[in-house]
Every structure is written in structure tokens, then in C-alpha cells.
Amino acid sequence: MTLDRPSGSPTPRAALVLFARVGGDPKPLGLDPASHRRLDRRLLCATLRTLARFRDRAGLVLALDARPDPELTAQLGADATVLVQRGRGFGPRLLDALERTRRLGFDRLVVVGSDAPALSSYDVEAALSARGEVVLGPAVDGGVYLLGLDATDLPLL
């Protein structure tokens, strides 16, 4: 795992950006903090398993709200890139993470959250393959669970 990709190393043209919380205060779900952390970790691990199927076609970038703990670091592998989120609020943190991922040399960005347990390989495949198009996976709360776009489309956000 690297916090910054070494210069000169080959970079896949597509990036799977996992936008996740691993620290800080949990969302209010009526769970005690320890139970909430276990749930968050299970969701994160399930998402990582789905994304692992595409590691030969896309780089893995984790945009986390804190540095990963040793257990998570061991799961990621040496080729994963970790970016610690910057900015105030969800939108600015997401845009910053996507821009930093673009600067790493990626030209197709597929971002997912760690709280979408129904994320399927089909969803990821569709977003990776739709070069030149914006792909949205709509969520029932009005947001999205998946966003795929070319790096040149970042100004649309």
C-alpha cells in the first residue's frame, strides 16, 4: 500500500476509488460505537472483495477519512493507493479525492462508497467500460452508490 504512488511506476488508466470512513464518529444508526465500527468494517471488506475482481484492469485508490489501521493495510496489498480525505463536507472531500486520483495518472474514475452491500460486479464492469459516458448508480436516498466518469468530466461535478 502506498500513500503516494512512486513516480515512474506504471499506472492503470482506470481507477476504482473507494470513498470510505474508517475513523471518526459513526453515523447515527442506533448502534453502540463498537457495533457500528464492526458493521462499517464488514461493509468495507465486502466492497473490497467486489472491487478485487477488477484489480487487473484498474488501480485501487482508497479515499479514507483517516489513515487505515494495520489490519486494513494488510488486506489492501502493496499496489493500493490511500488518500486521506481533505475538505469540509462530503462534496469537497469527494471532489478533492477524485482530482488527486486524476493527478495520479488515471483517466477513468469509478467511485463507490463502502456502504453499498448490493454493489455487484456487473455495476463495476458497466462503469469501467462506459468510456466517454457518465454512469450513475442511483440510491434510494436520492444519492448514488456508484459514479463512473472520465477524468476530463470532473468539471461537471
C-alpha positions in Angstrom: 0.0 0.0 0.0 1.3 3.5 -0.8 0.1 6.8 0.4 1.5 8.3 -2.9 2.3 6.3 -6.0 6.0 6.3 -6.7 6.9 8.3 -9.8 7.8 6.2 -12.8 5.6 3.2 -11.7 3.0 2.1 -14.3 -0.5 3.3 -13.6 -3.6 1.6 -14.9 -5.7 4.0 -16.9 -8.8 3.3 -14.8 -9.2 3.7 -11.0 -11.6 2.2 -8.6 -12.0 4.9 -5.9 -13.4 3.5 -2.7 -14.6 6.5 -0.6 -15.0 5.4 3.0 -15.0 6.2 6.6 -12.6 4.3 8.9 -12.3 6.7 11.7 -14.1 9.5 13.4 -17.7 9.5 14.7 -20.0 6.8 13.3 -23.2 7.8 11.5 -26.2 7.7 13.9 -27.8 4.3 13.3 -28.9 3.5 16.8 -25.9 1.2 17.3 -23.3 1.4 20.0 -19.9 2.6 18.7 -18.3 -0.8 18.8 -21.1 -2.4 16.9 -21.1 0.4 14.4 -17.4 0.0 13.7 -17.9 -3.8 13.2 -20.7 -3.1 10.7 -18.6 -0.4 8.9 -15.6 -2.9 8.6 -17.8 -5.7 7.3 -19.3 -3.4 4.6 -15.9 -2.1 3.7 -14.5 -5.7 3.4 -17.5 -6.7 1.2 -16.9 -3.8 -1.1 -13.2 -4.6 -1.3 -14.0 -8.2 -2.3 -16.2 -6.9 -5.1 -13.5 -4.5 -6.3 -10.8 -7.1 -6.1 -12.2 -8.8 -9.2 -11.1 -5.8 -11.2 -7.6 -5.2 -9.9 -6.0 -6.5 -13.1 -7.9 -3.8 -15.0 -8.0 -0.8 -12.7 -5.9 0.6 -9.9 -7.4 0.7 -6.4 -7.5 4.1 -4.6 -9.0 4.4 -1.2 -10.1 7.8 -0.1 -10.4 7.4 3.6 -11.3 9.8 6.4 -8.3 8.6 8.4 -5.2 6.5 7.9 -6.0 2.8 7.7 -5.3 0.6 10.7 -2.8 -2.3 10.4 -5.5 -4.9 9.8 -6.9 -2.9 6.8 -3.5 -2.1 5.5 -2.7 -5.8 5.4 -5.8 -6.5 3.3 -5.1 -3.8 0.7 -1.9 -5.1 -0.8 1.1 -3.1 -2.0 -0.5 -1.8 -5.1 -3.3 0.1 -3.4 -3.1 3.9 -3.0 -4.5 5.5 0.0 -5.6 9.2 0.0 -6.7 10.8 3.3 -9.8 12.9 2.6 -9.4 16.6 2.7 -12.0 19.3 2.8 -15.1 20.3 4.8 -18.2 18.3 3.9 -18.9 15.4 1.6 -18.8 17.2 -1.7 -15.5 19.0 -1.3 -13.9 15.8 0.1 -15.1 13.7 -2.8 -14.1 16.3 -5.4 -10.6 16.6 -3.9 -10.2 12.8 -3.8 -11.2 12.5 -7.5 -8.9 15.3 -8.6 -6.0 13.8 -6.7 -6.7 10.5 -8.3 -6.8 12.1 -11.7 -3.4 13.7 -11.0 -2.0 10.2 -10.3 -2.5 9.5 -14.0 -5.9 7.8 -14.1 -8.3 8.8 -16.8 -11.4 6.8 -15.9 -12.7 7.1 -12.4 -15.2 4.8 -10.8 -16.1 5.8 -7.3 -18.1 3.7 -4.8 -18.8 4.1 -1.1 -18.2 1.3 1.4 -21.9 1.4 2.4 -23.4 -0.3 -0.6 -23.6 -4.0 0.1 -25.6 -4.7 -3.0 -22.8 -3.4 -5.3 -22.3 -6.0 -7.9 -19.5 -6.9 -10.3 -22.0 -6.0 -13.1 -22.2 -2.4 -11.7 -18.5 -2.0 -11.6 -18.0 -3.6 -15.1 -20.6 -1.2 -16.6 -18.9 1.8 -15.0 -15.4 0.8 -16.1 -16.5 0.0 -19.7 -18.5 3.1 -20.4 -15.6 5.3 -21.6 -16.8 8.7 -22.6 -20.0 8.4 -20.5 -21.1 9.3 -17.0 -22.6 6.3 -15.2 -24.7 6.7 -12.1 -25.9 4.0 -9.8 -28.9 5.7 -8.1 -29.5 5.1 -4.4 -33.0 5.1 -2.8 -32.0 8.1 -0.6 -31.6 10.3 -3.7 -27.8 10.0 -3.9 -25.7 7.5 -5.8 -23.9 4.3 -4.7 -21.6 4.4 -7.8 -20.3 7.1 -10.1 -18.2 6.4 -13.2 -16.8 9.2 -15.3 -13.8 10.1 -17.4 -11.3 12.4 -15.6 -12.0 15.1 -18.2 -15.6 15.2 -16.9 -14.7 16.2 -13.3 -15.7 19.9 -14.0 -19.3 18.6 -14.4 -19.4 17.8 -10.7 
